[in-house]
CSV table of C-alpha atoms in Angstrom, one decimal:
chain,number,residue,atom,x,y,z
A,1,THR,CA,-11.9,-12.2,-4.0
A,2,GLN,CA,-8.4,-11.7,-5.2
A,3,LEU,CA,-5.7,-12.7,-2.8
A,4,LEU,CA,-2.0,-12.3,-2.8
A,5,GLU,CA,-0.2,-14.8,-0.6
A,6,GLN,CA,3.3,-14.0,0.5
A,7,SER,CA,5.8,-16.5,1.8
A,8,PRO,CA,7.5,-16.7,4.2
A,9,GLN,CA,5.7,-14.5,6.7
A,10,PHE,CA,8.8,-14.0,8.8
A,11,LEU,CA,12.4,-14.3,8.0
A,12,SER,CA,15.4,-13.7,10.3
A,13,ILE,CA,18.8,-14.1,8.6
A,14,GLN,CA,22.4,-13.1,9.2
A,15,GLU,CA,24.1,-10.3,7.3
A,16,GLY,CA,25.5,-11.5,4.0
A,17,GLU,CA,23.0,-14.3,3.4
A,18,ASN,CA,20.7,-14.5,0.4
A,19,LEU,CA,16.9,-14.8,0.5
A,20,THR,CA,13.9,-15.0,-1.7
A,21,VAL,CA,10.3,-13.8,-1.0
A,22,TYR,CA,7.4,-15.2,-3.0
A,23,CYS,CA,4.1,-13.6,-3.9
A,24,ASN,CA,1.5,-15.9,-5.3
A,25,SER,CA,-2.1,-15.7,-6.5
A,26,SER,CA,-4.7,-17.5,-8.6
A,27,SER,CA,-5.6,-14.2,-10.2
A,28,VAL,CA,-3.9,-12.5,-13.2
A,29,PHE,CA,-2.4,-9.1,-12.7
A,30,SER,CA,-1.8,-6.4,-15.2
A,31,SER,CA,1.0,-5.1,-13.0
A,32,LEU,CA,2.7,-5.9,-9.8
A,33,GLN,CA,4.6,-3.7,-7.4
A,34,TRP,CA,6.9,-4.4,-4.4
A,35,TYR,CA,7.2,-2.1,-1.4
A,36,ARG,CA,9.2,-1.9,1.7
A,37,GLN,CA,7.7,-0.5,4.9
A,38,GLU,CA,9.6,0.5,8.0
A,39,PRO,CA,7.9,0.8,11.5
A,40,GLY,CA,5.7,3.9,11.8
A,41,GLU,CA,6.1,4.8,8.1
A,42,GLY,CA,4.2,4.3,4.9
A,43,PRO,CA,5.3,1.7,2.3
A,44,VAL,CA,8.0,2.9,-0.2
A,45,LEU,CA,7.8,1.7,-3.8
A,46,LEU,CA,10.7,-0.4,-4.9
A,47,VAL,CA,9.7,-1.6,-8.3
A,48,THR,CA,6.8,-2.1,-10.7
A,49,VAL,CA,6.7,-5.0,-13.2
A,50,VAL,CA,4.2,-5.2,-16.0
A,51,THR,CA,5.3,-7.8,-18.5
A,52,GLY,CA,5.1,-11.6,-17.9
A,53,GLY,CA,8.6,-13.0,-17.4
A,54,GLU,CA,10.0,-9.5,-16.7
A,55,VAL,CA,13.1,-9.3,-14.5
A,56,LYS,CA,14.2,-6.1,-12.9
A,57,LYS,CA,17.3,-5.4,-10.8
A,58,LEU,CA,17.8,-2.8,-8.2
A,59,LYS,CA,21.3,-3.0,-6.8
A,60,ARG,CA,21.2,-6.2,-4.7
A,61,LEU,CA,17.5,-6.8,-5.3
A,62,THR,CA,16.1,-8.8,-8.2
A,63,PHE,CA,12.4,-8.9,-9.0
A,64,GLN,CA,10.7,-11.3,-11.3
A,65,PHE,CA,7.1,-11.3,-12.6
A,66,GLY,CA,5.8,-14.8,-13.5
A,67,ASP,CA,5.2,-15.7,-17.1
A,68,ALA,CA,1.4,-16.0,-16.4
A,69,ARG,CA,1.4,-12.8,-14.4
A,70,LYS,CA,0.0,-14.6,-11.4
A,71,ASP,CA,3.1,-14.6,-9.2
A,72,SER,CA,6.3,-12.7,-8.4
A,73,SER,CA,9.5,-13.1,-6.4
A,74,LEU,CA,12.0,-10.8,-4.8
A,75,HIS,CA,15.5,-12.0,-4.3
A,76,ILE,CA,18.0,-10.2,-2.1
A,77,THR,CA,21.7,-11.0,-2.5
A,78,ALA,CA,24.1,-10.4,0.5
A,79,ALA,CA,21.4,-9.0,2.8
A,80,GLN,CA,22.4,-6.1,5.0
A,81,PRO,CA,20.8,-4.8,8.2
A,82,GLY,CA,19.4,-1.8,6.2
A,83,ASP,CA,17.3,-4.3,4.3
A,84,THR,CA,15.2,-5.0,7.5
A,85,GLY,CA,11.6,-4.2,7.1
A,86,LEU,CA,8.2,-5.4,5.9
A,87,TYR,CA,8.1,-6.3,2.3
A,88,LEU,CA,4.8,-6.1,0.5
A,89,CYS,CA,3.7,-7.1,-3.0
A,90,ALA,CA,0.7,-5.4,-4.5
A,91,GLY,CA,-1.1,-6.1,-7.7
A,92,LEU,CA,-3.6,-4.6,-10.1
A,93,PRO,CA,-6.0,-7.4,-11.2
A,94,VAL,CA,-6.6,-7.5,-14.9
A,95,GLU,CA,-10.4,-7.4,-14.3
A,96,TYR,CA,-10.0,-3.9,-12.7
A,97,GLY,CA,-8.7,-2.5,-16.0
A,98,GLY,CA,-5.7,-0.2,-16.1
A,99,ALA,CA,-7.0,3.1,-15.0
A,100,THR,CA,-7.4,2.6,-11.3
A,101,ASN,CA,-5.2,2.7,-8.2
A,102,LYS,CA,-7.2,0.0,-6.4
A,103,LEU,CA,-4.4,-2.3,-5.5
A,104,ILE,CA,-4.6,-5.7,-3.9
A,105,PHE,CA,-1.8,-6.0,-1.3
A,106,GLY,CA,-0.1,-9.2,-0.2
A,107,THR,CA,0.0,-10.5,3.3
A,108,GLY,CA,3.6,-9.2,3.9
A,109,THR,CA,7.0,-10.7,4.7
A,110,LEU,CA,8.7,-9.3,7.8
A,111,LEU,CA,12.5,-9.5,7.3
A,112,ALA,CA,15.1,-9.0,10.0
A,113,VAL,CA,18.8,-9.0,9.0
A,114,GLN,CA,21.1,-9.5,12.0
A,115,PRO,CA,24.5,-7.8,11.9
B,1,LYS,CA,9.7,18.1,-3.8
B,2,ALA,CA,7.5,17.6,-0.8
B,3,GLY,CA,6.0,14.1,-0.2
B,4,VAL,CA,2.5,13.1,0.7
B,5,THR,CA,1.5,14.8,4.0
B,6,GLN,CA,-0.9,13.2,6.3
B,7,THR,CA,-2.3,14.9,9.4
B,8,PRO,CA,-2.5,14.2,12.2
B,9,ARG,CA,0.1,11.5,12.7
B,10,TYR,CA,-1.5,10.1,15.8
B,11,LEU,CA,-5.1,10.2,17.2
B,12,ILE,CA,-6.8,8.7,20.2
B,13,LYS,CA,-10.6,8.7,20.1
B,14,THR,CA,-13.4,7.2,22.1
B,15,ARG,CA,-15.9,4.7,20.7
B,16,GLY,CA,-18.9,6.4,19.2
B,17,GLN,CA,-16.9,9.6,18.2
B,18,GLN,CA,-16.1,10.6,14.7
B,19,VAL,CA,-12.8,11.5,13.2
B,20,THR,CA,-11.5,13.3,10.1
B,21,LEU,CA,-8.1,12.5,8.6
B,22,SER,CA,-6.3,14.7,6.0
B,23,CYS,CA,-4.0,14.0,3.1
B,24,SER,CA,-2.1,16.5,1.0
B,25,PRO,CA,-0.8,14.8,-2.2
B,26,ILE,CA,2.4,15.5,-4.0
B,27,SER,CA,2.1,18.7,-6.0
B,28,GLY,CA,0.7,17.9,-9.5
B,29,HIS,CA,-0.7,14.5,-8.4
B,30,ARG,CA,-4.5,14.3,-9.1
B,31,SER,CA,-5.2,10.8,-7.8
B,32,VAL,CA,-5.5,10.1,-4.0
B,33,SER,CA,-6.2,6.6,-2.6
B,34,TRP,CA,-6.8,5.6,1.0
B,35,TYR,CA,-5.9,2.3,2.7
B,36,GLN,CA,-6.4,0.8,6.1
B,37,GLN,CA,-3.6,-1.2,7.6
B,38,THR,CA,-4.1,-3.6,10.5
B,39,PRO,CA,-1.9,-6.5,11.8
B,40,GLY,CA,-4.7,-9.0,11.1
B,41,GLN,CA,-6.0,-7.8,7.7
B,42,GLY,CA,-2.9,-6.1,6.2
B,43,LEU,CA,-3.5,-3.2,3.8
B,44,GLN,CA,-7.0,-2.9,2.5
B,45,PHE,CA,-8.3,-0.5,0.0
B,46,LEU,CA,-10.8,2.2,1.2
B,47,PHE,CA,-11.4,4.7,-1.6
B,48,GLU,CA,-9.9,6.2,-4.7
B,49,TYR,CA,-10.4,9.8,-5.7
B,50,PHE,CA,-9.5,11.5,-9.0
B,51,SER,CA,-10.5,15.1,-10.0
B,52,GLU,CA,-12.8,15.4,-6.9
B,53,THR,CA,-14.8,12.3,-7.8
B,54,GLN,CA,-14.8,9.0,-6.0
B,55,ARG,CA,-13.7,6.4,-8.6
B,56,ASN,CA,-13.6,3.2,-6.5
B,57,LYS,CA,-14.7,2.2,-3.0
B,58,GLY,CA,-13.6,-0.8,-1.0
B,59,ASN,CA,-15.6,-3.2,1.1
B,60,PHE,CA,-16.1,-0.9,4.1
B,61,PRO,CA,-19.3,0.1,5.9
B,62,GLY,CA,-20.9,3.5,5.1
B,63,ARG,CA,-19.4,4.9,8.3
B,64,PHE,CA,-16.3,5.4,6.2
B,65,SER,CA,-16.5,8.3,3.8
B,66,GLY,CA,-14.2,10.7,2.0
B,67,ARG,CA,-13.9,13.5,-0.4
B,68,GLN,CA,-11.4,15.3,-2.5
B,69,PHE,CA,-11.0,19.1,-3.0
B,70,SER,CA,-10.2,21.1,-6.1
B,71,ASN,CA,-6.6,21.3,-5.0
B,72,SER,CA,-6.4,17.5,-4.8
B,73,ARG,CA,-6.2,17.4,-1.0
B,74,SER,CA,-8.4,14.7,0.4
B,75,GLU,CA,-10.1,14.0,3.7
B,76,MET,CA,-11.6,10.8,5.0
B,77,ASN,CA,-14.1,10.6,7.8
B,78,VAL,CA,-15.1,7.7,10.1
B,79,SER,CA,-18.3,8.2,12.1
B,80,THR,CA,-19.5,6.2,15.1
B,81,LEU,CA,-16.0,4.8,15.8
B,82,GLU,CA,-15.6,1.2,16.8
B,83,LEU,CA,-12.7,-0.5,18.5
B,84,GLY,CA,-12.0,-2.4,15.3
B,85,ASP,CA,-11.4,0.9,13.5
B,86,SER,CA,-8.0,1.2,15.3
B,87,ALA,CA,-5.5,1.1,12.5
B,88,LEU,CA,-2.9,2.9,10.5
B,89,TYR,CA,-4.6,4.9,7.8
B,90,LEU,CA,-2.5,5.5,4.7
B,91,CYS,CA,-2.9,7.9,1.9
B,92,ALA,CA,-1.2,7.4,-1.5
B,93,SER,CA,-1.0,9.8,-4.4
B,94,SER,CA,-0.1,9.4,-8.0
B,95,ARG,CA,-0.1,11.8,-11.0
B,96,ASP,CA,-2.9,9.8,-12.7
B,97,ARG,CA,-4.7,6.5,-12.5
B,98,GLY,CA,-2.9,3.3,-13.0
B,99,PRO,CA,0.1,2.8,-10.7
B,100,HIS,CA,2.2,1.1,-13.2
B,101,ASN,CA,2.3,4.1,-15.4
B,102,TYR,CA,2.7,6.9,-12.9
B,103,GLY,CA,4.1,5.6,-9.7
B,104,TYR,CA,2.5,5.6,-6.3
B,105,THR,CA,3.7,7.5,-3.2
B,106,PHE,CA,2.5,6.8,0.3
B,107,GLY,CA,2.3,9.2,3.2
B,108,SER,CA,3.6,8.2,6.7
B,109,GLY,CA,0.0,7.5,7.8
B,110,THR,CA,-2.3,8.4,10.6
B,111,ARG,CA,-2.3,6.0,13.6
B,112,LEU,CA,-5.8,6.0,15.0
B,113,THR,CA,-6.5,4.3,18.3
B,114,VAL,CA,-10.1,3.9,19.4
B,115,VAL,CA,-10.6,3.3,23.2
């Protein structure tokens, strides 16, 4: 069974602080995605990473895929209240092949940014 | 363009009843996947449909079934409802299979409560 463990589970910080969320597994993934979900809504895709060691930036968010493609991190610089939400990583295990949408989701990190 | 539409948004059913949930994907998207989200288990994969054929199924009992129509719209059915089926059911669509190539858009979900 593939598992994606996220840490921390909960994070409450002040506006302007920096934070990092981690997503770890013992499985190898052909790609990994990060989503943000707000209460009562579906997850919204933030980024997809496919190459080991890849770094992608989306404004104040920086995403990294581990060299071995078993882990990923999300770093937020100068967090704002609008960043509040549930952050989910989701991966496509290598053994599933590429032509499927059967994603394994992480356990989630609930972020609250206080003004 | 219109997003992924799920109906209804909320449902309350009694144990033993059955329920049908509907998902209309983004126009032009041929792949539809269903996920169940609960506080304890997070997001878990239910099914994946592409061109009216079920391509993958998650580890759920046979009470959970689904189908996809020629216009790519999809329905899922849960028979003999149990209290533990209470969850947010999410539908996601993509143009093709393989989220890292084609993106993955979720609907807002159907909140099912079984009493």
